[in-house]
C-alpha atoms as a printed R data frame, in Angstrom:
    type eleno elety resid chain resno       x       y       z
1   ATOM     1    CA   MET     A     1  12.395  23.461 -21.462
2   ATOM     2    CA   MET     A     2   8.819  23.504 -20.235
3   ATOM     3    CA   ASP     A     3   7.415  26.878 -19.138
4   ATOM     4    CA   LYS     A     4   5.742  26.562 -15.739
5   ATOM     5    CA   SER     A     5   5.530  30.232 -14.841
6   ATOM     6    CA   TRP     A     6   1.742  30.094 -15.333
7   ATOM     7    CA   ILE     A     7   1.275  28.184 -12.057
8   ATOM     8    CA   PHE     A     8   2.046  31.406 -10.142
9   ATOM     9    CA   ILE     A     9  -0.531  33.533 -12.011
10  ATOM    10    CA   LYS     A    10  -3.406  34.618  -9.774
11  ATOM    11    CA   ASN     A    11  -5.747  35.765 -12.554
12  ATOM    12    CA   ARG     A    12  -6.950  32.478 -14.038
13  ATOM    13    CA   ALA     A    13  -8.737  34.244 -16.889
14  ATOM    14    CA   LEU     A    14  -5.465  35.272 -18.538
15  ATOM    15    CA   SER     A    15  -4.549  33.475 -21.750
16  ATOM    16    CA   GLN     A    16  -1.138  32.544 -20.330
17  ATOM    17    CA   TYR     A    17  -2.808  30.602 -17.505
18  ATOM    18    CA   LEU     A    18  -5.349  28.975 -19.841
19  ATOM    19    CA   ASN     A    19  -2.595  27.902 -22.227
20  ATOM    20    CA   GLY     A    20  -0.577  26.574 -19.294
21  ATOM    21    CA   VAL     A    21  -3.488  24.400 -18.177
22  ATOM    22    CA   GLU     A    22  -3.783  22.910 -21.675
23  ATOM    23    CA   GLN     A    23  -0.016  22.384 -21.761
24  ATOM    24    CA   PHE     A    24  -0.140  20.546 -18.443
25  ATOM    25    CA   LEU     A    25  -3.071  18.340 -19.498
26  ATOM    26    CA   ASN     A    26  -1.413  17.446 -22.802
27  ATOM    27    CA   PHE     A    27   1.781  16.538 -20.963
28  ATOM    28    CA   ALA     A    28  -0.010  14.468 -18.294
29  ATOM    29    CA   PHE     A    29  -2.160  12.489 -20.735
30  ATOM    30    CA   SER     A    30   0.710  11.901 -23.166
31  ATOM    31    CA   ASN     A    31   2.084   9.317 -20.734
32  ATOM    32    CA   PRO     A    32   1.285   5.861 -22.217
33  ATOM    33    CA   ASN     A    33   0.642   4.466 -18.725
34  ATOM    34    CA   VAL     A    34  -2.162   6.948 -18.038
35  ATOM    35    CA   GLY     A    35  -5.778   5.859 -18.363
36  ATOM    36    CA   VAL     A    36  -8.802   8.154 -18.353
37  ATOM    37    CA   ARG     A    37  -7.991   9.667 -14.949
38  ATOM    38    CA   ILE     A    38  -5.034  11.468 -13.418
39  ATOM    39    CA   GLN     A    39  -4.322  12.991 -10.016
40  ATOM    40    CA   CYS     A    40  -5.800  16.479  -9.839
41  ATOM    41    CA   PRO     A    41  -3.173  19.094  -8.805
42  ATOM    42    CA   CYS     A    42  -5.646  21.851  -7.890
43  ATOM    43    CA   ILE     A    43  -5.292  23.499  -4.474
44  ATOM    44    CA   ARG     A    44  -8.206  21.485  -3.102
45  ATOM    45    CA   CYS     A    45  -7.475  17.999  -4.470
46  ATOM    46    CA   ASN     A    46  -3.689  18.370  -4.001
47  ATOM    47    CA   ASN     A    47  -2.841  15.307  -6.125
48  ATOM    48    CA   VAL     A    48  -4.990  13.114  -3.904
49  ATOM    49    CA   LEU     A    49  -8.183  12.631  -5.939
50  ATOM    50    CA   TRP     A    50  -8.139  11.075  -9.409
51  ATOM    51    CA   LYS     A    51 -10.275  12.767 -12.065
52  ATOM    52    CA   THR     A    52 -10.901  12.863 -15.814
53  ATOM    53    CA   ARG     A    53  -9.311  15.425 -18.115
54  ATOM    54    CA   GLU     A    54 -12.394  17.664 -18.132
55  ATOM    55    CA   GLU     A    55 -12.784  17.427 -14.354
56  ATOM    56    CA   VAL     A    56  -9.140  18.369 -13.786
57  ATOM    57    CA   LYS     A    57  -9.439  21.256 -16.242
58  ATOM    58    CA   THR     A    58 -12.555  22.552 -14.461
59  ATOM    59    CA   ASP     A    59 -10.838  22.382 -11.065
60  ATOM    60    CA   LEU     A    60  -7.722  24.164 -12.322
61  ATOM    61    CA   LEU     A    61  -9.812  26.963 -13.824
62  ATOM    62    CA   ARG     A    62 -12.072  27.345 -10.791
63  ATOM    63    CA   ARG     A    63  -9.626  26.848  -7.931
64  ATOM    64    CA   GLY     A    64  -6.171  27.156  -9.419
65  ATOM    65    CA   ILE     A    65  -3.182  24.832  -9.318
66  ATOM    66    CA   ASP     A    66  -1.062  24.204  -6.238
67  ATOM    67    CA   SER     A    67   1.824  26.618  -6.875
68  ATOM    68    CA   THR     A    68   4.254  24.482  -4.842
69  ATOM    69    CA   TYR     A    69   3.744  21.610  -7.291
70  ATOM    70    CA   ASP     A    70   6.337  22.765  -9.825
71  ATOM    71    CA   ARG     A    71   7.849  19.335 -10.432
72  ATOM    72    CA   TRP     A    72   5.124  17.160 -11.938
73  ATOM    73    CA   ILE     A    73   6.269  13.862 -10.460
74  ATOM    74    CA   TYR     A    74   2.714  12.469 -10.323
75  ATOM    75    CA   HIS     A    75   2.161  13.154 -14.006
76  ATOM    76    CA   GLY     A    76   5.172  11.635 -15.732
77  ATOM    77    CA   GLU     A    77   7.994  14.038 -14.940
78  ATOM    78    CA   SER     A    78  11.181  12.568 -13.481
79  ATOM    79    CA   ASP     A    79  11.486  13.091  -9.743
80  ATOM    80    CA   SER     A    80  15.278  13.478  -9.992
81  ATOM    81    CA   SER     A    81  15.277  16.772 -11.845
82  ATOM    82    CA   SER     A    82  12.751  19.313 -13.035
83  ATOM    83    CA   ASP     A    83  12.397  20.606 -16.568
84  ATOM    84    CA   ASP     A    84  12.789  24.219 -15.544
85  ATOM    85    CA   GLY     A    85  16.099  23.511 -13.815
86  ATOM    86    CA   THR     A    86  14.893  24.635 -10.407
87  ATOM    87    CA   ASN     A    87  15.904  22.837  -7.256
88  ATOM    88    CA   VAL     A    88  13.087  22.763  -4.750
89  ATOM    89    CA   GLY     A    89  13.191  20.965  -1.432
90  ATOM    90    CA   THR     A    90   9.597  21.225  -0.255
91  ATOM    91    CA   ASP     A    91   7.503  18.345   0.991
92  ATOM    92    CA   SER     A    92   5.355  18.603  -2.120
93  ATOM    93    CA   ASP     A    93   8.339  17.782  -4.341
94  ATOM    94    CA   ILE     A    94   9.215  14.553  -2.658
95  ATOM    95    CA   GLY     A    95   5.564  13.632  -2.247
96  ATOM    96    CA   ASN     A    96   3.464  13.423   0.883
97  ATOM    97    CA   ASP     A    97   2.138  10.410   2.728
98  ATOM    98    CA   ASP     A    98  -1.492  11.066   1.853
99  ATOM    99    CA   ALA     A    99  -0.871  11.385  -1.893
100 ATOM   100    CA   SER     A   100   1.263   8.226  -1.873
101 ATOM   101    CA   THR     A   101  -1.447   6.399   0.064
102 ATOM   102    CA   PHE     A   102  -4.136   7.337  -2.471
103 ATOM   103    CA   GLU     A   103  -1.868   6.302  -5.338
104 ATOM   104    CA   MET     A   104  -1.287   2.926  -3.683
105 ATOM   105    CA   LEU     A   105  -5.026   2.366  -3.150
106 ATOM   106    CA   HIS     A   106  -5.814   3.118  -6.781
107 ATOM   107    CA   ASP     A   107  -3.059   0.760  -7.923
108 ATOM   108    CA   LEU     A   108  -4.311  -2.045  -5.667
109 ATOM   109    CA   TYR     A   109  -7.983  -1.600  -6.568
110 ATOM   110    CA   ARG     A   110  -7.916  -0.694 -10.239
111 ATOM   111    CA   GLY     A   111 -11.280  -0.273 -11.941
112 ATOM   112    CA   ILE     A   112 -13.250   0.561  -8.796
113 ATOM   113    CA   PRO     A   113 -14.798   4.074  -8.867
114 ATOM   114    CA   THR     A   114 -13.192   6.578  -6.520
115 ATOM   115    CA   HIS     A   115 -16.404   7.234  -4.621
116 ATOM   116    CA   SER     A   116 -19.287   4.935  -3.794
117 ATOM   117    CA   HIS     A   117 -21.784   7.291  -5.489
118 ATOM   118    CA   GLU     A   118 -19.903   6.744  -8.763
119 ATOM   119    CA   PHE     A   119 -20.554   3.044  -8.378
120 ATOM   120    CA   ASP     A   120 -24.280   3.679  -7.989
121 ATOM   121    CA   LYS     A   121 -24.308   6.013 -10.988
122 ATOM   122    CA   ASN     A   122 -22.458   3.623 -13.272
123 ATOM   123    CA   SER     A   123 -24.147   0.403 -12.192
124 ATOM   124    CA   GLU     A   124 -27.040  -1.061 -14.158
125 ATOM   125    CA   SER     A   125 -29.237  -1.160 -11.084
126 ATOM   126    CA   SER     A   126 -29.234   1.478  -8.365
127 ATOM   127    CA   SER     A   127 -29.955  -1.260  -5.830
128 ATOM   128    CA   GLU     A   128 -26.877  -3.281  -6.802
129 ATOM   129    CA   GLU     A   129 -24.502  -3.791  -3.888
130 ATOM   130    CA   PRO     A   130 -20.771  -3.110  -4.285
131 ATOM   131    CA   THR     A   131 -18.564  -6.189  -4.351
132 ATOM   132    CA   THR     A   132 -16.617  -7.265  -1.282
133 ATOM   133    CA   GLU     A   133 -13.459  -5.858  -2.862
134 ATOM   134    CA   ALA     A   134 -15.202  -2.534  -3.509
135 ATOM   135    CA   LYS     A   135 -16.422  -2.339   0.088
136 ATOM   136    CA   ILE     A   136 -12.855  -2.846   1.346
137 ATOM   137    CA   PHE     A   137 -11.634  -0.154  -1.043
138 ATOM   138    CA   TYR     A   138 -14.269   2.355   0.100
139 ATOM   139    CA   ARG     A   139 -13.444   1.666   3.744
140 ATOM   140    CA   LEU     A   140  -9.746   2.243   3.096
141 ATOM   141    CA   LEU     A   141 -10.550   5.331   1.026
142 ATOM   142    CA   LYS     A   142 -12.561   6.721   3.928
143 ATOM   143    CA   ASP     A   143  -9.616   6.128   6.282
144 ATOM   144    CA   ALA     A   144  -7.299   7.791   3.745
145 ATOM   145    CA   GLU     A   145  -9.540  10.871   3.562
146 ATOM   146    CA   GLN     A   146 -10.047  11.100   7.324
147 ATOM   147    CA   LYS     A   147  -7.590  13.339   9.152
148 ATOM   148    CA   LEU     A   148  -5.683  11.776  12.029
149 ATOM   149    CA   TYR     A   149  -7.142  14.490  14.243
150 ATOM   150    CA   PRO     A   150  -9.010  17.753  13.546
151 ATOM   151    CA   ASP     A   151  -6.798  20.274  11.712
152 ATOM   152    CA   CYS     A   152  -4.048  17.684  11.104
153 ATOM   153    CA   GLU     A   153  -2.451  18.475   7.731
154 ATOM   154    CA   LYS     A   154   0.420  15.970   7.724
155 ATOM   155    CA   PHE     A   155  -1.260  12.573   8.164
156 ATOM   156    CA   SER     A   156  -4.534  10.855   7.463
157 ATOM   157    CA   LYS     A   157  -5.698   7.984   9.646
158 ATOM   158    CA   LEU     A   158  -4.533   5.421   7.083
159 ATOM   159    CA   SER     A   159  -1.146   6.980   6.290
160 ATOM   160    CA   PHE     A   160  -0.270   7.283   9.990
161 ATOM   161    CA   VAL     A   161  -1.312   3.694  10.738
162 ATOM   162    CA   MET     A   162   0.800   2.476   7.825
163 ATOM   163    CA   ARG     A   163   3.817   4.469   9.030
164 ATOM   164    CA   LEU     A   164   3.478   3.105  12.575
165 ATOM   165    CA   PHE     A   165   3.064  -0.476  11.386
166 ATOM   166    CA   GLN     A   166   6.123  -0.119   9.153
167 ATOM   167    CA   MET     A   167   8.184   1.016  12.149
168 ATOM   168    CA   LYS     A   168   6.867  -1.913  14.202
169 ATOM   169    CA   CYS     A   169   8.034  -4.366  11.537
170 ATOM   170    CA   LEU     A   170  11.403  -2.680  10.974
171 ATOM   171    CA   HIS     A   171  12.321  -2.480  14.651
172 ATOM   172    CA   GLY     A   172  10.764  -5.719  15.885
173 ATOM   173    CA   TRP     A   173   8.321  -4.206  18.372
174 ATOM   174    CA   SER     A   174   6.208  -6.746  20.212
175 ATOM   175    CA   ASN     A   175   2.413  -6.571  20.075
176 ATOM   176    CA   THR     A   176   2.334  -5.615  23.758
177 ATOM   177    CA   SER     A   177   4.754  -2.714  23.285
178 ATOM   178    CA   PHE     A   178   2.830  -1.583  20.205
179 ATOM   179    CA   ASP     A   179  -0.439  -1.555  22.172
180 ATOM   180    CA   SER     A   180   1.251   0.544  24.859
181 ATOM   181    CA   LEU     A   181   2.530   2.980  22.237
182 ATOM   182    CA   LEU     A   182  -0.949   3.340  20.721
183 ATOM   183    CA   LYS     A   183  -2.440   4.139  24.125
184 ATOM   184    CA   LEU     A   184   0.272   6.712  24.828
185 ATOM   185    CA   LEU     A   185  -0.155   8.381  21.429
186 ATOM   186    CA   SER     A   186  -3.917   8.458  21.900
187 ATOM   187    CA   ASP     A   187  -3.411  10.403  25.146
188 ATOM   188    CA   VAL     A   188  -0.863  12.745  23.555
189 ATOM   189    CA   LEU     A   189  -2.826  13.552  20.392
190 ATOM   190    CA   PRO     A   190  -5.673  16.095  20.520
191 ATOM   191    CA   LYS     A   191  -9.191  15.007  21.401
192 ATOM   192    CA   GLY     A   192 -11.151  13.513  18.536
193 ATOM   193    CA   ASN     A   193  -8.138  11.713  17.075
194 ATOM   194    CA   MET     A   194  -8.840   8.629  14.964
195 ATOM   195    CA   LEU     A   195  -5.882   6.526  16.115
196 ATOM   196    CA   PRO     A   196  -6.757   2.812  16.573
197 ATOM   197    CA   ASN     A   197  -6.716   1.555  20.157
198 ATOM   198    CA   SER     A   198  -4.929  -1.762  19.648
199 ATOM   199    CA   ILE     A   199  -2.758  -3.852  17.359
200 ATOM   200    CA   TYR     A   200  -5.889  -5.867  16.538
201 ATOM   201    CA   GLU     A   201  -7.599  -2.802  15.038
202 ATOM   202    CA   VAL     A   202  -4.424  -1.873  13.152
203 ATOM   203    CA   GLN     A   203  -4.162  -5.362  11.676
204 ATOM   204    CA   LYS     A   204  -7.767  -5.188  10.458
205 ATOM   205    CA   ILE     A   205  -6.880  -2.019   8.540
206 ATOM   206    CA   ILE     A   206  -3.597  -3.390   7.183
207 ATOM   207    CA   LYS     A   207  -5.282  -6.597   6.039
208 ATOM   208    CA   GLY     A   208  -7.330  -4.616   3.529
209 ATOM   209    CA   LEU     A   209  -4.116  -3.495   1.835
210 ATOM   210    CA   GLY     A   210  -3.289  -7.061   0.885
211 ATOM   211    CA   LEU     A   211  -0.579  -7.331   3.540
212 ATOM   212    CA   ASP     A   212  -2.108 -10.416   5.104
213 ATOM   213    CA   TYR     A   213  -0.132 -13.502   6.027
214 ATOM   214    CA   VAL     A   214  -0.677 -17.228   6.508
215 ATOM   215    CA   LYS     A   215  -0.058 -18.702   9.957
216 ATOM   216    CA   ILE     A   216   1.603 -22.135   9.991
217 ATOM   217    CA   ASP     A   217   2.324 -24.052  13.184
218 ATOM   218    CA   ALA     A   218   6.003 -24.972  13.563
219 ATOM   219    CA   CYS     A   219   8.061 -27.302  15.718
220 ATOM   220    CA   VAL     A   220   9.505 -25.471  18.701
221 ATOM   221    CA   ASN     A   221  12.977 -26.650  17.575
222 ATOM   222    CA   ASN     A   222  12.416 -25.626  13.933
223 ATOM   223    CA   CYS     A   223  12.429 -29.241  12.734
224 ATOM   224    CA   ILE     A   224   9.240 -29.135  10.645
225 ATOM   225    CA   LEU     A   225   6.216 -27.088   9.698
226 ATOM   226    CA   TYR     A   226   2.854 -28.631  10.522
227 ATOM   227    CA   ARG     A   227   1.570 -28.601   6.959
228 ATOM   228    CA   LYS     A   228   0.974 -31.074   4.144
229 ATOM   229    CA   GLU     A   229   1.801 -34.557   5.505
230 ATOM   230    CA   TYR     A   230   2.480 -33.127   8.990
231 ATOM   231    CA   ALA     A   231  -0.709 -31.040   9.232
232 ATOM   232    CA   ASP     A   232  -2.554 -33.376  11.629
233 ATOM   233    CA   LEU     A   233   0.358 -34.400  13.855
234 ATOM   234    CA   GLU     A   234   0.313 -33.580  17.575
235 ATOM   235    CA   GLN     A   235   4.083 -33.788  18.066
236 ATOM   236    CA   CYS     A   236   7.231 -33.428  15.990
237 ATOM   237    CA   PRO     A   237   8.215 -36.720  14.286
238 ATOM   238    CA   LYS     A   238  11.908 -35.785  14.508
239 ATOM   239    CA   CYS     A   239  12.501 -34.439  18.012
240 ATOM   240    CA   GLY     A   240   9.298 -35.568  19.719
241 ATOM   241    CA   GLU     A   241   8.381 -32.104  21.084
242 ATOM   242    CA   LYS     A   242   4.688 -31.409  21.604
243 ATOM   243    CA   ARG     A   243   2.891 -29.116  19.201
244 ATOM   244    CA   TRP     A   244   0.567 -27.454  21.729
245 ATOM   245    CA   MET     A   245   1.073 -25.525  24.948
246 ATOM   246    CA   VAL     A   246  -0.308 -27.061  28.162
247 ATOM   247    CA   ARG     A   247  -1.383 -24.613  30.838
248 ATOM   248    CA   LYS     A   248  -1.549 -25.353  34.523
249 ATOM   249    CA   GLY     A   249  -4.719 -27.151  35.489
250 ATOM   250    CA   GLU     A   250  -5.337 -28.419  31.959
251 ATOM   251    CA   HIS     A   251  -5.154 -31.985  30.724
252 ATOM   252    CA   THR     A   252  -2.101 -33.145  28.802
253 ATOM   253    CA   ASP     A   253  -2.285 -33.954  25.112
254 ATOM   254    CA   GLU     A   254  -2.412 -37.679  25.891
255 ATOM   255    CA   GLU     A   255  -5.343 -37.240  28.287
256 ATOM   256    CA   VAL     A   256  -7.278 -35.138  25.811
257 ATOM   257    CA   ALA     A   257  -6.565 -37.575  22.998
258 ATOM   258    CA   SER     A   258  -7.756 -40.516  25.076
259 ATOM   259    CA   GLU     A   259 -10.968 -38.696  26.026
260 ATOM   260    CA   ASN     A   260 -11.778 -37.669  22.489
261 ATOM   261    CA   SER     A   261  -9.662 -39.635  20.049
262 ATOM   262    CA   ASN     A   262 -11.879 -38.756  17.094
263 ATOM   263    CA   LYS     A   263 -11.554 -35.001  17.562
264 ATOM   264    CA   ARG     A   264  -8.326 -33.129  16.952
265 ATOM   265    CA   ASN     A   265  -7.111 -31.088  19.929
266 ATOM   266    CA   LYS     A   266  -6.644 -27.503  18.725
267 ATOM   267    CA   GLY     A   267  -4.825 -25.709  21.498
268 ATOM   268    CA   ILE     A   268  -2.338 -22.854  21.457
269 ATOM   269    CA   SER     A   269   0.609 -23.613  19.208
270 ATOM   270    CA   ARG     A   270   4.026 -23.364  20.852
271 ATOM   271    CA   LYS     A   271   5.516 -21.760  17.761
272 ATOM   272    CA   ILE     A   272   3.946 -20.110  14.719
273 ATOM   273    CA   LEU     A   273   5.474 -19.154  11.384
274 ATOM   274    CA   ARG     A   274   3.852 -16.158   9.687
275 ATOM   275    CA   TYR     A   275   4.286 -16.562   5.955
276 ATOM   276    CA   PHE     A   276   3.696 -13.889   3.322
277 ATOM   277    CA   PRO     A   277   2.696 -15.761   0.117
278 ATOM   278    CA   ILE     A   278   5.011 -14.884  -2.751
279 ATOM   279    CA   ILE     A   279   2.374 -14.623  -5.505
280 ATOM   280    CA   PRO     A   280   0.332 -11.767  -3.935
281 ATOM   281    CA   ARG     A   281   3.593  -9.975  -3.091
282 ATOM   282    CA   LEU     A   282   4.762 -10.146  -6.712
283 ATOM   283    CA   GLN     A   283   1.320  -9.096  -7.951
284 ATOM   284    CA   GLN     A   284   1.425  -5.996  -5.769
285 ATOM   285    CA   LEU     A   285   4.893  -5.073  -7.013
286 ATOM   286    CA   PHE     A   286   3.615  -5.186 -10.596
287 ATOM   287    CA   MET     A   287   0.370  -3.356  -9.744
288 ATOM   288    CA   THR     A   288   2.179  -0.116  -8.928
289 ATOM   289    CA   LYS     A   289   3.560   1.500 -12.082
290 ATOM   290    CA   ARG     A   290   6.719   2.798 -10.407
291 ATOM   291    CA   THR     A   291   7.778  -0.504  -8.861
292 ATOM   292    CA   ALA     A   292   6.662  -2.370 -11.994
293 ATOM   293    CA   GLU     A   293   9.316  -0.475 -13.958
294 ATOM   294    CA   ASP     A   294  11.952  -1.481 -11.407
295 ATOM   295    CA   MET     A   295  10.808  -5.117 -11.566
296 ATOM   296    CA   ARG     A   296  11.453  -5.114 -15.340
297 ATOM   297    CA   TRP     A   297  14.777  -3.288 -15.145
298 ATOM   298    CA   HIS     A   298  16.881  -6.431 -15.542
299 ATOM   299    CA   LYS     A   299  15.107  -7.154 -18.837
300 ATOM   300    CA   ASN     A   300  14.550  -3.705 -20.333
301 ATOM   301    CA   LYS     A   301  17.325  -1.441 -19.034
302 ATOM   302    CA   LYS     A   302  20.224  -3.651 -17.962
303 ATOM   303    CA   VAL     A   303  23.510  -2.882 -19.714
304 ATOM   304    CA   ASP     A   304  25.282  -6.046 -20.880
305 ATOM   305    CA   ASP     A   305  28.926  -4.944 -20.743
306 ATOM   306    CA   GLY     A   306  30.468  -7.987 -19.054
307 ATOM   307    CA   VAL     A   307  30.543  -6.380 -15.603
308 ATOM   308    CA   LEU     A   308  28.868  -8.293 -12.769
309 ATOM   309    CA   ARG     A   309  26.849  -5.624 -10.963
310 ATOM   310    CA   HIS     A   310  23.448  -7.348 -10.645
311 ATOM   311    CA   PRO     A   311  22.270 -10.980 -10.266
312 ATOM   312    CA   ALA     A   312  20.965 -10.718 -13.834
313 ATOM   313    CA   ASP     A   313  24.603 -10.532 -14.995
314 ATOM   314    CA   SER     A   314  25.435 -13.933 -13.501
315 ATOM   315    CA   LEU     A   315  25.734 -17.149 -15.505
316 ATOM   316    CA   ALA     A   316  23.040 -18.816 -13.400
317 ATOM   317    CA   TRP     A   317  20.530 -16.090 -14.321
318 ATOM   318    CA   LYS     A   318  21.465 -16.250 -18.003
319 ATOM   319    CA   ASN     A   319  21.194 -20.052 -18.033
320 ATOM   320    CA   PHE     A   320  17.763 -19.795 -16.419
321 ATOM   321    CA   ASP     A   321  16.648 -17.312 -19.108
322 ATOM   322    CA   GLU     A   322  17.858 -19.661 -21.844
323 ATOM   323    CA   LYS     A   323  16.101 -22.642 -20.286
324 ATOM   324    CA   TYR     A   324  12.841 -20.759 -19.626
325 ATOM   325    CA   PRO     A   325  12.623 -18.032 -22.311
C-alpha cells in the first residue's frame, strides 16, 4: 500500500515530504510508456503542463503538490481504485476537461516542445521558423491555456468549444441553430469571454485537432457518389437527377454547358456526404496511450474460453487472423 499522507504536509522541508516527492517521481517514471516528461501535479501546473523529472521535483518543492490529487491517474495508477483504499469523488479524481485537453494535444503532436520558446532554444538556428504542424499545435495550446472568460476555473476556450461541438454532433444540431446558441452564450457569459462567434470559427479550431472531413458530392437519391469515374458527371447516370442546385434567375445546367462546354460548372451541390477518412481516425486512436490499450485488448487481454462475448471470439475474426497473421 502506497503512503500518500505526505501530500497533506504543509512544511515542504520535512523529510517525510521530501521522501514522498521521490516516491512519487519513482512511481511516475517507472511506467514503461513514460518518456522524459510527465504531467506536473503541483498546485500551479495542476497536471496540465508536462515537465521533466527535475522540473517537476523543483515545482513540488517550491509550490507543493495539489492535495486533492490523491489518486495518481495521470501517472500510471488505475482510475478504478486507489492504492490507499480511499474513495474520493472530487472532480480532480475523474479528471478535468483542461487536463484531458492538454493530454490529447500532447498525444496528437508528439515531439513538439510545449512552448514556442523551447523550440527556439532547441533549434539549431534561432531564426528557424516552426513547422506548420508546430504552429497549429502552439495555436491550440494557446486556446487550451486561455480561460473561457476571466476568472473561469472550469473551462478553457478549447475545452469548452470541444464540449459544445461534441453536443452538436451527438444531438444533430443544425449549423444555424448552433450559430444562434453561440450568440446567446456570448451574451450570457461575462464580458471578455473568448467564445467563438460562429460555427465557421469553431470548425477552424476543431480542424487543428485532426477532426477534419472530406466532402463528396452525392446523388440526391443516394444512387452514387460523384467520385472516381463519376467525379466529372453533371447528373446521376442511374436516376438522371441533376448534381447542382439551380436558383431562380440563373441559367440551367444545359444552358451553362452550352455557353462554356470546356469549363466544368461548379455550382452548389444538392447533396454532400461528409466522410471521415478511416486511416487518420485509427492513427488518432493509437496515438493516445489509453485508447491504444483498448485497441489492442482483443489481442493482448482477451480470454479465449469459448464464450462469444466480443467480435474477436467469432469464427470470421479467427479466420481473418489466420489468413492475415
